[in-house]
mmCIF file of C-alpha atoms and ligand atoms in Angstrom:
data_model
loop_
_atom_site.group_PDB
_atom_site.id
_atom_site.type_symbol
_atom_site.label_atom_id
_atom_site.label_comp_id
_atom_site.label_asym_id
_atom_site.label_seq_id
_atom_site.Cartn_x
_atom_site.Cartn_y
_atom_site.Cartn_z
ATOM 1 C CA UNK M 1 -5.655 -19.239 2.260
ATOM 2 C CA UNK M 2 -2.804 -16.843 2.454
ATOM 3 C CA UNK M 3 0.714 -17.719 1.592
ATOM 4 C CA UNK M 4 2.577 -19.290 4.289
ATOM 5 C CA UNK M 5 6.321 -16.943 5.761
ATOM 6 C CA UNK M 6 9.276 -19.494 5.877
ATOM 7 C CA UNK M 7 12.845 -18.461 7.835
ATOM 8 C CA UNK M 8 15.287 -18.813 4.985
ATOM 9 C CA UNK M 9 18.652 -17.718 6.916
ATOM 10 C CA UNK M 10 21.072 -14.843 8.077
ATOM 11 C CA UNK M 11 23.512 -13.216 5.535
ATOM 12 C CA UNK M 12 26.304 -11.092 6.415
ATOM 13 C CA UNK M 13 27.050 -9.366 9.527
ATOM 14 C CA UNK M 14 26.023 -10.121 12.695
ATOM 15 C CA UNK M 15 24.320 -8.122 15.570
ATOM 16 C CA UNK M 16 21.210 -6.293 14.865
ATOM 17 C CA UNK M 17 20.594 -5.905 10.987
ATOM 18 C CA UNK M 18 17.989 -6.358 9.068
ATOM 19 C CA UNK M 19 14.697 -8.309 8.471
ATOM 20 C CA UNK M 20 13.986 -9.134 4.641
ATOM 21 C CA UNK M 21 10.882 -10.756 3.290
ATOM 22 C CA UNK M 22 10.751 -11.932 -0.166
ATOM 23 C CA UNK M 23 7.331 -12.070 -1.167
ATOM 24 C CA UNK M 24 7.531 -12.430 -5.031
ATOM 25 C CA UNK M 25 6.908 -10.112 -7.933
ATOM 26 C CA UNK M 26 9.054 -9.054 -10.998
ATOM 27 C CA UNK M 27 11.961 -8.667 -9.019
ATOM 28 C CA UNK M 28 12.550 -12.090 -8.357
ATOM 29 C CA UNK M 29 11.573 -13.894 -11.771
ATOM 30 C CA UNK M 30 13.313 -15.526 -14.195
ATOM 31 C CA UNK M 31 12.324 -15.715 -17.799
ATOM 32 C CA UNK M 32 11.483 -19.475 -18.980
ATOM 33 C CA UNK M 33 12.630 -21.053 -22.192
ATOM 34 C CA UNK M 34 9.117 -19.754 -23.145
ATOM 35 C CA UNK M 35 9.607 -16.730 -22.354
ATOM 36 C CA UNK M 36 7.330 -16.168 -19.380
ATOM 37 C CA UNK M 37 8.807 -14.905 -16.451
ATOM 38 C CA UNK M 38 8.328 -17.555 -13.357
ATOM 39 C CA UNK M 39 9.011 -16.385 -9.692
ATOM 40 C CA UNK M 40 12.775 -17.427 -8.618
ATOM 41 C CA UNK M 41 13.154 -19.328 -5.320
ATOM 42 C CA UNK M 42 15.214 -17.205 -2.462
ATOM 43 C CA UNK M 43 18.221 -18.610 -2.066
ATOM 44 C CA UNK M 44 19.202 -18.183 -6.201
ATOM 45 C CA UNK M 45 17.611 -14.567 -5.832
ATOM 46 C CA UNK M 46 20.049 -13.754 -3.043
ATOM 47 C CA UNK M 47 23.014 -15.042 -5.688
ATOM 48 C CA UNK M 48 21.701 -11.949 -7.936
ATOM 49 C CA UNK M 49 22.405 -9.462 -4.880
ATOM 50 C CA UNK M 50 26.195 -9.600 -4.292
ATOM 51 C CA UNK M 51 25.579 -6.121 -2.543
ATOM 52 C CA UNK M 52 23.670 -7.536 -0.045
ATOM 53 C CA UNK M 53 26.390 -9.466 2.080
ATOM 54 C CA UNK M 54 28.551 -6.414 1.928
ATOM 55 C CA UNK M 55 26.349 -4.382 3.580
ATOM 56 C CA UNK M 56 27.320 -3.271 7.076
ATOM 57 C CA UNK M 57 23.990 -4.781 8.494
ATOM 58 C CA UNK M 58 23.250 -8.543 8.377
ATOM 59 C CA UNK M 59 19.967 -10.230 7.028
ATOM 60 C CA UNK M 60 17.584 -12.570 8.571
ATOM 61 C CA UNK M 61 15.675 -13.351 5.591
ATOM 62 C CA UNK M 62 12.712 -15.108 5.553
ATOM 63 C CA UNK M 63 10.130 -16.052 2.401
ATOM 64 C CA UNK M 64 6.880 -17.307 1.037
ATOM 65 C CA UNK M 65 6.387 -20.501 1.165
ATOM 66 C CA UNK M 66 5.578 -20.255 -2.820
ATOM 67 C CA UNK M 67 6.795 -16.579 -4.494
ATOM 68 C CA UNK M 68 3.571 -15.070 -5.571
ATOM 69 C CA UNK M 69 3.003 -12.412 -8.346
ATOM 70 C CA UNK M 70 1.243 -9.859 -6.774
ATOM 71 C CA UNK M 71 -1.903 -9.283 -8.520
ATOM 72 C CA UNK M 72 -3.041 -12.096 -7.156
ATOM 73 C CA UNK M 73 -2.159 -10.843 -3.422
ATOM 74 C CA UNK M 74 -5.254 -10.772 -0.570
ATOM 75 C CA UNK M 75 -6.050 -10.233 3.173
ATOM 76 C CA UNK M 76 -4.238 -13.513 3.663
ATOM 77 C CA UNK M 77 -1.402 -12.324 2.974
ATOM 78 C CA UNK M 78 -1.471 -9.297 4.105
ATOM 79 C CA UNK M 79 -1.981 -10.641 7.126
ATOM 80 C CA UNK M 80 0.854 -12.927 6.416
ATOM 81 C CA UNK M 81 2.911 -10.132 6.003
ATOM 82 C CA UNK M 82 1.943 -8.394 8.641
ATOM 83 C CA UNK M 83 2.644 -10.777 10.856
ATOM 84 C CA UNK M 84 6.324 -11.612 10.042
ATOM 85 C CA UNK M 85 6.881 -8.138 10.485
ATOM 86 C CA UNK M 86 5.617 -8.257 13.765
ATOM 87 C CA UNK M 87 7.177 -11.577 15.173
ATOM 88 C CA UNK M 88 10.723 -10.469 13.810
ATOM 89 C CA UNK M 89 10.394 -6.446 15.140
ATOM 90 C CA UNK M 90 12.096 -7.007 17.995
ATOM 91 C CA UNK M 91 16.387 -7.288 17.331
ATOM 92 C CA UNK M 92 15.943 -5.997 14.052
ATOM 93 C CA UNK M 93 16.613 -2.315 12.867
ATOM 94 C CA UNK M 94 14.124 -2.263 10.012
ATOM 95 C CA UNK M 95 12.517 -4.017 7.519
ATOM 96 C CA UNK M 96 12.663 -4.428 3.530
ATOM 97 C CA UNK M 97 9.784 -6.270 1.723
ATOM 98 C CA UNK M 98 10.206 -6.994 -1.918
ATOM 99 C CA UNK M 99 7.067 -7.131 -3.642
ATOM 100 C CA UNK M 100 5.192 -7.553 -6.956
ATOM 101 C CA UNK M 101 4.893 -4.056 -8.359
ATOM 102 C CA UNK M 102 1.274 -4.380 -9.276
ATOM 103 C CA UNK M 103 -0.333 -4.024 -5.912
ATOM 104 C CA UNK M 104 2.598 -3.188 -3.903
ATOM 105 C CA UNK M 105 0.681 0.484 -3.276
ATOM 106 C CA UNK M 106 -2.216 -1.099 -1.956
ATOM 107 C CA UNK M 107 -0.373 -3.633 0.571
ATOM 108 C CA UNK M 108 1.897 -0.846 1.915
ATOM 109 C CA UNK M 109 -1.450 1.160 2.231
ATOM 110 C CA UNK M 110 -2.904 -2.357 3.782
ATOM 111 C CA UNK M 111 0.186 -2.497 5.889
ATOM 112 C CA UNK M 112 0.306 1.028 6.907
ATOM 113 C CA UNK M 113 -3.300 0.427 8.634
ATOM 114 C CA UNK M 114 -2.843 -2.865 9.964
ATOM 115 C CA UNK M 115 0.342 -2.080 12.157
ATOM 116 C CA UNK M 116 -0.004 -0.197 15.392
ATOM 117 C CA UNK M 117 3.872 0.423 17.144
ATOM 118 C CA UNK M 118 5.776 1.199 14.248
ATOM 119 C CA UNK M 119 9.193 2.240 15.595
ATOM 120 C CA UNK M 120 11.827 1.371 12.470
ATOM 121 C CA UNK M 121 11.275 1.439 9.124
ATOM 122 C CA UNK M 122 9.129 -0.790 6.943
ATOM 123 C CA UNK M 123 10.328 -0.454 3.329
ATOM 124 C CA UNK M 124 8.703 -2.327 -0.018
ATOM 125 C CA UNK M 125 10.705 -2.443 -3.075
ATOM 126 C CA UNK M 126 10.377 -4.380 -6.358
ATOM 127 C CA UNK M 127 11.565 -3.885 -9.854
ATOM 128 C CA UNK M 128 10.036 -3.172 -13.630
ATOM 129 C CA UNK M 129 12.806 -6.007 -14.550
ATOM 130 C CA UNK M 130 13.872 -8.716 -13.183
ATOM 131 C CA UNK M 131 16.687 -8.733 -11.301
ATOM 132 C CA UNK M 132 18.646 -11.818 -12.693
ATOM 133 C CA UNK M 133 18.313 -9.264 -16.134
ATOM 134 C CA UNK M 134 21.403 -7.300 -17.065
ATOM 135 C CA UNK M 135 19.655 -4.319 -17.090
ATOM 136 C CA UNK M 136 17.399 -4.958 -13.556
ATOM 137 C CA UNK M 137 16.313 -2.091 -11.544
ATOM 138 C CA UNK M 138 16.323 -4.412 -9.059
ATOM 139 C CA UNK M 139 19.555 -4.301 -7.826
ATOM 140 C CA UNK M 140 19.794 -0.519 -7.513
ATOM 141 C CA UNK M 141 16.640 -0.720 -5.869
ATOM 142 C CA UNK M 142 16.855 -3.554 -3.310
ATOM 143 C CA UNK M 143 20.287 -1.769 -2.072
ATOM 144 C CA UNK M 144 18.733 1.184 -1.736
ATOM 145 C CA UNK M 145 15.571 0.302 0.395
ATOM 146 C CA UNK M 146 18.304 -1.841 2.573
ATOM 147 C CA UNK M 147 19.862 1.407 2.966
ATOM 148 C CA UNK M 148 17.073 3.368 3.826
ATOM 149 C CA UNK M 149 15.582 0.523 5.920
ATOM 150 C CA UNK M 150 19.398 0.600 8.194
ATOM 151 C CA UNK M 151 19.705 4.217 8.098
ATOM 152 C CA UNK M 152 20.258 6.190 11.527
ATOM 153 C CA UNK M 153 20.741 9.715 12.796
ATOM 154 C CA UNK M 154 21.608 10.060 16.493
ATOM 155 C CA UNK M 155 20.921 6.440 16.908
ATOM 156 C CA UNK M 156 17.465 6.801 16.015
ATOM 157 C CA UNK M 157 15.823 5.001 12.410
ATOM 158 C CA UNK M 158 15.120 8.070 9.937
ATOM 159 C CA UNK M 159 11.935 7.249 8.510
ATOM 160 C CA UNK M 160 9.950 5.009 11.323
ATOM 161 C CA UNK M 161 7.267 4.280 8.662
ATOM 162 C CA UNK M 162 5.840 2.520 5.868
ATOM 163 C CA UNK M 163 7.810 3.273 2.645
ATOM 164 C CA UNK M 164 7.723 2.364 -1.023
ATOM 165 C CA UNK M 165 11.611 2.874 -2.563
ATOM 166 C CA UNK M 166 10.982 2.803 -6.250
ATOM 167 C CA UNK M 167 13.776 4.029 -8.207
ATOM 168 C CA UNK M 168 15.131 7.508 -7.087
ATOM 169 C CA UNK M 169 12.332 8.339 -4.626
ATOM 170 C CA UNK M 170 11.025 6.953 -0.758
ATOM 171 C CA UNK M 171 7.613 7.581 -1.530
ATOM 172 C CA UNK M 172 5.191 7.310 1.778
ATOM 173 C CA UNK M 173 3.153 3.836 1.678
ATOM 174 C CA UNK M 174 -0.018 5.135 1.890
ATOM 175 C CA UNK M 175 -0.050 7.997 -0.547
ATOM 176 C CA UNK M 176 1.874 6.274 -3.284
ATOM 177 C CA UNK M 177 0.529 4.806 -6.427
ATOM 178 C CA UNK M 178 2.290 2.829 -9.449
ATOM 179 C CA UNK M 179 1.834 5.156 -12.600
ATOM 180 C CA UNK M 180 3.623 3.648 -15.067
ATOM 181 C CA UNK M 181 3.608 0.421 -16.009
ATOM 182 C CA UNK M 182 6.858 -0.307 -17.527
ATOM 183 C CA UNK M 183 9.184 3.154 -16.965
ATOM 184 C CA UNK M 184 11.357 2.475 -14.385
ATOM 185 C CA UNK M 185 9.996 5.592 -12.448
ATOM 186 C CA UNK M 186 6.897 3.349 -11.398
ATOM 187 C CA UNK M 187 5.641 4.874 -8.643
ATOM 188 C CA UNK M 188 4.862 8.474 -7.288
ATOM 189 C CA UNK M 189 3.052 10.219 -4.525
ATOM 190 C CA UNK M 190 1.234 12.882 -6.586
ATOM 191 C CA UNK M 191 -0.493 14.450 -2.981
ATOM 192 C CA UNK M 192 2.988 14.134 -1.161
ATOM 193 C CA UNK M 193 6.543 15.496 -1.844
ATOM 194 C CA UNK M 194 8.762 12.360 -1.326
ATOM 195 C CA UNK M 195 10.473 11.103 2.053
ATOM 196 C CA UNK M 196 13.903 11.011 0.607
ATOM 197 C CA UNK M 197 15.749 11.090 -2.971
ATOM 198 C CA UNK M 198 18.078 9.259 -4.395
ATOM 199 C CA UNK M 199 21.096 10.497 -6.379
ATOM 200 C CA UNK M 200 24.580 10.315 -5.284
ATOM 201 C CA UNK M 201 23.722 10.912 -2.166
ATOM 202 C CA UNK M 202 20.019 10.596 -0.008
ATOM 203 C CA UNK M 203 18.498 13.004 0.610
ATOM 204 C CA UNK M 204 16.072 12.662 3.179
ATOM 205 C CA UNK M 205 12.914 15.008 3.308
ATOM 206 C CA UNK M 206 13.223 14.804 7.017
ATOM 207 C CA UNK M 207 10.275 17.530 7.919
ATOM 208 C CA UNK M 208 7.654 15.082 6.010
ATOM 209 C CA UNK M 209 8.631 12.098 7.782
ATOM 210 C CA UNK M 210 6.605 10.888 10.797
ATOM 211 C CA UNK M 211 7.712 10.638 13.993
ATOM 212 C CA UNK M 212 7.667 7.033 15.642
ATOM 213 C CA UNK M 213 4.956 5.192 17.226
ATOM 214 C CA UNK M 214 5.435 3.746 20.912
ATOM 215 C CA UNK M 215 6.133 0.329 20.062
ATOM 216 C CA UNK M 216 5.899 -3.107 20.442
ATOM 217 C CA UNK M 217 5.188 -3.192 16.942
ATOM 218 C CA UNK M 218 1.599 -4.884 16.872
ATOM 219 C CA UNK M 219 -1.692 -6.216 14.500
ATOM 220 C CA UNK M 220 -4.649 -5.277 16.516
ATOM 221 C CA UNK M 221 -7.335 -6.193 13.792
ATOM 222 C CA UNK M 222 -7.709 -8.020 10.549
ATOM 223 C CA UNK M 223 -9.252 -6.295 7.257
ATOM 224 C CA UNK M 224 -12.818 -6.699 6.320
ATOM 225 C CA UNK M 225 -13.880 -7.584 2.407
ATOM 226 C CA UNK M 226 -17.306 -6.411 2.793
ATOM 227 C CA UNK M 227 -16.417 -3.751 0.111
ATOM 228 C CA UNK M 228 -16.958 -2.787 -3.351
ATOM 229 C CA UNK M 229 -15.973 -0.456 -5.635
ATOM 230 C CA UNK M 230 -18.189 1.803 -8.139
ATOM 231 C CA UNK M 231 -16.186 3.687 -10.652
ATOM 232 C CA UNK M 232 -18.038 6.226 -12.388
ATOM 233 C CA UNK M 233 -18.666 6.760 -15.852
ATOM 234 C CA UNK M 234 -20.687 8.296 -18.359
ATOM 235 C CA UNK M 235 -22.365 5.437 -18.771
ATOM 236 C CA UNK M 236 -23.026 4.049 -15.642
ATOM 237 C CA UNK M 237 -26.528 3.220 -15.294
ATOM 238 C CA UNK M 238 -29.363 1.846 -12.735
ATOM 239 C CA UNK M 239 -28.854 -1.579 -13.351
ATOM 240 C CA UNK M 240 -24.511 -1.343 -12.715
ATOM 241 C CA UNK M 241 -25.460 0.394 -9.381
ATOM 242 C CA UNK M 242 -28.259 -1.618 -7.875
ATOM 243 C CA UNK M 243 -25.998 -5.162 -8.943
ATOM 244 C CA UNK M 244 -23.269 -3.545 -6.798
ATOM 245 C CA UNK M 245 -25.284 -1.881 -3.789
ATOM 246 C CA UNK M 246 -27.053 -5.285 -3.319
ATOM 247 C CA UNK M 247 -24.194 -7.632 -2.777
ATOM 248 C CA UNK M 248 -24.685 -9.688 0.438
ATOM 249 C CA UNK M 249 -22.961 -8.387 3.121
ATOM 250 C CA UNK M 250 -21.932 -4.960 1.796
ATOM 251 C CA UNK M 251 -20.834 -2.511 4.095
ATOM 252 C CA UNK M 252 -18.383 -0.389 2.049
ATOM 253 C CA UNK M 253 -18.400 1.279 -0.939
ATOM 254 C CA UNK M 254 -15.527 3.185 -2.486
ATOM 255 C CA UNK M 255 -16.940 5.624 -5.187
ATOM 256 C CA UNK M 256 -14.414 7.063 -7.914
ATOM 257 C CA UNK M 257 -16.118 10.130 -8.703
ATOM 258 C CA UNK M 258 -14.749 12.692 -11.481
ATOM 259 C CA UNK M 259 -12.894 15.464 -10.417
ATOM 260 C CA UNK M 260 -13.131 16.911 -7.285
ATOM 261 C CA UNK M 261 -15.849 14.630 -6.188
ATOM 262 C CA UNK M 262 -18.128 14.946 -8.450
ATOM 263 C CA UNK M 263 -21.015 12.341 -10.194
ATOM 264 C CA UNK M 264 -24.562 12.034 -12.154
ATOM 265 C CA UNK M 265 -27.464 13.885 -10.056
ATOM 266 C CA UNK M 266 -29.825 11.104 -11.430
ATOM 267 C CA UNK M 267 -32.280 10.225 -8.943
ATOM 268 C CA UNK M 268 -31.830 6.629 -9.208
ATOM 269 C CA UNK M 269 -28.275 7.133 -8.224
ATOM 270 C CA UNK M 270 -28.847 9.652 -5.508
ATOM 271 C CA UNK M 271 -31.217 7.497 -4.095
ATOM 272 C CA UNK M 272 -29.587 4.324 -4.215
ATOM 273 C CA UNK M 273 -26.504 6.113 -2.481
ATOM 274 C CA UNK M 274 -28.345 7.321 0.230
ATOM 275 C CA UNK M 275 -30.530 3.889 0.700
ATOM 276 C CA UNK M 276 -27.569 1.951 1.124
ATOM 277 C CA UNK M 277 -25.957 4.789 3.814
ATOM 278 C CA UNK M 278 -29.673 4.679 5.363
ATOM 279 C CA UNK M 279 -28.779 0.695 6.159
ATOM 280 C CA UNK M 280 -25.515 1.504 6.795
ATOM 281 C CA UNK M 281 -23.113 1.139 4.227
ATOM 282 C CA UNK M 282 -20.290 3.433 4.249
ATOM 283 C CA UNK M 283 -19.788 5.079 0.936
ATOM 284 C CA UNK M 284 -16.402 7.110 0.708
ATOM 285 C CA UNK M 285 -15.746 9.457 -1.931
ATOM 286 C CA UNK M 286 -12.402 9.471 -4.253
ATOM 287 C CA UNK M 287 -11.955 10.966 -6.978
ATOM 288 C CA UNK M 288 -10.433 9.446 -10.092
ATOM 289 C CA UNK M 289 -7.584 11.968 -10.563
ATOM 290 C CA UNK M 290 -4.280 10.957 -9.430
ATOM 291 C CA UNK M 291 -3.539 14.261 -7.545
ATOM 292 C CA UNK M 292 -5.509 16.472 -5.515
ATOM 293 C CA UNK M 293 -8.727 16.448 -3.665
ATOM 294 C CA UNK M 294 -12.130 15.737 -3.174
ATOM 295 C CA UNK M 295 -13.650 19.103 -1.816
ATOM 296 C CA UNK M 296 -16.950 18.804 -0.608
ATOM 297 C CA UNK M 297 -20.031 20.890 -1.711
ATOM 298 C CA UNK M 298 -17.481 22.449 -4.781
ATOM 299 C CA UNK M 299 -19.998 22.062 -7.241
ATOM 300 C CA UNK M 300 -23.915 21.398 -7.180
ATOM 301 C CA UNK M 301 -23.058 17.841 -8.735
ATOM 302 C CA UNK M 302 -20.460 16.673 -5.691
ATOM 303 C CA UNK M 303 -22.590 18.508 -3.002
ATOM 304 C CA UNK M 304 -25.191 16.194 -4.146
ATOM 305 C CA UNK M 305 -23.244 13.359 -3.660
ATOM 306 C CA UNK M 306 -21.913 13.946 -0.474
ATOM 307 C CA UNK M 307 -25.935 15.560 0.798
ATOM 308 C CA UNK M 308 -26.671 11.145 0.418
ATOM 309 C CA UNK M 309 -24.467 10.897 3.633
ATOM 310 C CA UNK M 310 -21.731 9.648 1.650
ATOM 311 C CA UNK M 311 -18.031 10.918 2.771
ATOM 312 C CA UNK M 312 -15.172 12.932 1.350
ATOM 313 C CA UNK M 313 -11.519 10.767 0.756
ATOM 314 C CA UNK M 314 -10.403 14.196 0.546
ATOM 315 C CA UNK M 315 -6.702 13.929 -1.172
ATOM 316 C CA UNK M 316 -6.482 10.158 -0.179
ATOM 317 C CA UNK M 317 -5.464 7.739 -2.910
ATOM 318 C CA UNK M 318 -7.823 5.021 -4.030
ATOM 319 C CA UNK M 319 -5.148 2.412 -2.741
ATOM 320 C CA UNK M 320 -5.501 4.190 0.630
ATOM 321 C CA UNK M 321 -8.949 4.656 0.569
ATOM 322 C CA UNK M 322 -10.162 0.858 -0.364
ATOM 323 C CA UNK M 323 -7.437 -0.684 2.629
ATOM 324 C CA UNK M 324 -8.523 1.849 5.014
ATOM 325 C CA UNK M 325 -11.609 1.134 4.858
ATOM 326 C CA UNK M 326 -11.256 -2.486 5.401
ATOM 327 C CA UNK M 327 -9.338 -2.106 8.398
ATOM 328 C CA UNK M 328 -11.937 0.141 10.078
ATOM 329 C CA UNK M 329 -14.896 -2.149 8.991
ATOM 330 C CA UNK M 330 -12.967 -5.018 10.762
ATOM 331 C CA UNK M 331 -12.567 -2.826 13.832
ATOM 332 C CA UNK M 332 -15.715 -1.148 14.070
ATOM 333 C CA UNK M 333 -19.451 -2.576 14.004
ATOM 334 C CA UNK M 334 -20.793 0.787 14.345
ATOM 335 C CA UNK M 335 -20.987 3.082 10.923
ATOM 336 C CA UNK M 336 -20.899 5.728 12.522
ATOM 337 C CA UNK M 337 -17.532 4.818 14.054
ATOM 338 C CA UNK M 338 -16.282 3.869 10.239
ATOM 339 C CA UNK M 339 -17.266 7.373 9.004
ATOM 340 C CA UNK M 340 -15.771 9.532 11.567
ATOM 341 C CA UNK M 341 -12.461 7.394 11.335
ATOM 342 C CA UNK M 342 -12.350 7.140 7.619
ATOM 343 C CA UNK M 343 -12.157 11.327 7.731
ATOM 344 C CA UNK M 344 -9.589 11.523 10.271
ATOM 345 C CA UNK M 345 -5.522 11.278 9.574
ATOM 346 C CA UNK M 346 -4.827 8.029 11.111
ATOM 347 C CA UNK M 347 -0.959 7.658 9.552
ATOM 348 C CA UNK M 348 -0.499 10.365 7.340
ATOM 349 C CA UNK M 349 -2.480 9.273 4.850
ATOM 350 C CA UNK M 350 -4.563 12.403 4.297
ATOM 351 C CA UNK M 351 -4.403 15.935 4.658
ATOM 352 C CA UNK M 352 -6.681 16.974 7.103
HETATM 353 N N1 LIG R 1 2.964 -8.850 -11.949
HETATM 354 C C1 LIG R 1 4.158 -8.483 -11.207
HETATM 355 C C2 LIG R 1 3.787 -8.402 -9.746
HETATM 356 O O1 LIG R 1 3.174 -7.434 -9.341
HETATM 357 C C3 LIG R 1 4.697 -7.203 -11.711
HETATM 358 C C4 LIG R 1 5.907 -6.676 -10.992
HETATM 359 O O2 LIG R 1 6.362 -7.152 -10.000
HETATM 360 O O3 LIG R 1 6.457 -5.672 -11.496
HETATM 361 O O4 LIG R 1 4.085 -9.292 -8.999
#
């Protein structure tokens, strides 16, 4: 069961402004007389935001039902999420999600699949600290994704896509990743210079961004789970492999291979790759560096791999790669479908 999106209210100005989902995550915790940190309901977070009804733009805010932390995030939600966006597109100039850190690089990935239309931006922020702390990046950071999420340039939204503001950088959704896990520069898109930066002014990277969708903004498909994940190491064996290539149902397998796509040339593991691609499980290639590429066939050992009919990620991220692939298995019975989709640059996701 996925969390449940509750209308919380407008702030600020009226006419078209701005939709804002509060999802959960660091940004939006308080720390306990224990000294845990438990999730804040909306309306005290918005208390913490003075910024926010002084912005030109008004807010229709809406909420989880229950403020999750995000490692504990699924399809449901995603869906969840996904959804909101959709039903309150139209009237709204963009969108700002604030998120868990933890996962937040895997549900703009999920998010960047899932939406078909995208005409304004989508922008997911969070924070190392919480924001009711004195020294929050929240604050800084909510403001700015608002900011990025409202701005225009001849009447038309900047950066029409999914973005992760973290800090001083608009990082695309899809090729971003959270690298540190308490510096306050948490996230970067090792594959892709950023969409914008932010220093006294912002300054927007305006060749990388993507140019619009044709709208309405839309969900055509769901996300499929029939996936696992094999991350290689030097000792990985027979017995890891055929526990994971044997789970009912499988019909994805993401494979972090070293380098530039590289694994064992055991014949166990050969041959269990290529078994489960002869029944049709797709098996996509990543490799376990944060930046640059699988390239097929660069050494005997990766040319091996790929000669089981597995596929390249080429520079995708593993956050990309894993959602990706759930989306096409949920829109595509065929393999063969999966595979030639998985290879192609569906939202700027890869470098073809
Ligand atoms: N565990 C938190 C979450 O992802 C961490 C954070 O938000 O920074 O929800």
């Amino acid at each position: 069961m996925g969390a449940t999106v509750q209308d919380v209210g407008h702030f600020g100005a009226d006419g078209p402004g701005l939709f804002v989902l509060y999802t959960g995550g660091t940004i939006g915790m308080l720390e306990g007389p224990g000294g845990g940190l438990a999730p804040l309901d909306l309306h005290s977070l918005m208390k913490y935001v003075p910024t926010a009804h002084e912005l030109p733009v008004g807010l229709t805010v809406a909420a989880f039902d229950e403020a999750i932390d995000s490692a504990t995030i699924g399809v449901a939600d995603w869906l969840a999420i996904a959804d909101a966006l959709v039903e309150h597109s139209p009237g709204h100039i963009g969108s700002v999600v604030l998120h868990g850190t933890d996962t937040m690089a895997y549900s703009a990935s999920a998010l960047s699949f899932l939406l078909e239309g995208i005409t304004t931006p989508i922008v997911l922020t969070g924070a190392q600290r919480p924001i009711t702390s004195i020294r929050s990046d929240g604050r800084e950071n909510l403001t700015t994704a608002l900011e990025v999420a409202a701005a225009r340039f001849t009447g038309a939204p900047v950066v029409p896509e999914v973005s992760i503001f973290f800090n001083d950088v608009l990082l695309r959704g899809n090729r971003a990743a959270k690298v540190h896990a308490s510096s306050y520069r948490g996230f970067a898109s090792p594959n892709l210079a950023p969409l914008a930066t932010a220093g006294v002014s912002l300054d927007y990277a305006t060749d990388l961004v993507r140019a619009p969708g044709t709208g309405p903004l839309r969900r055509p498909g769901g996300m499929s789970t029939d996936v696992a994940v094999i991350q290689l190491h030097p000792a990985f064996d027979e017995a890891s492999l055929t526990a994971t290539l044997s789970r009912d149902g499988l019909r994805g397998v993401v494979l972090q291979a070293y380098g530039a796509g590289n694994g064992p040339t055991h014949r166990w593991f050969l041959d269990g790759l290529q078994q489960a691609v002869d029944r049709g499980v797709t098996v996509v290639v990543t490799t376990q560096c944060r930046a640059g590429t699988v390239q097929a066939g660069l050494y005997a050992s990766g040319a091996a791999l790929l000669s089981t009919g597995a596929i390249s990620a080429g520079d995708m991220t593993f956050e990309a790669a894993v959602t990706k692939l759930m989306v096409l298995l949920d829109r595509h019975a065929d393999p063969d479908d999966v595979r030639r989709e998985m290879q192609q640059d569906l939202c700027g996701e890869i470098t073809v």
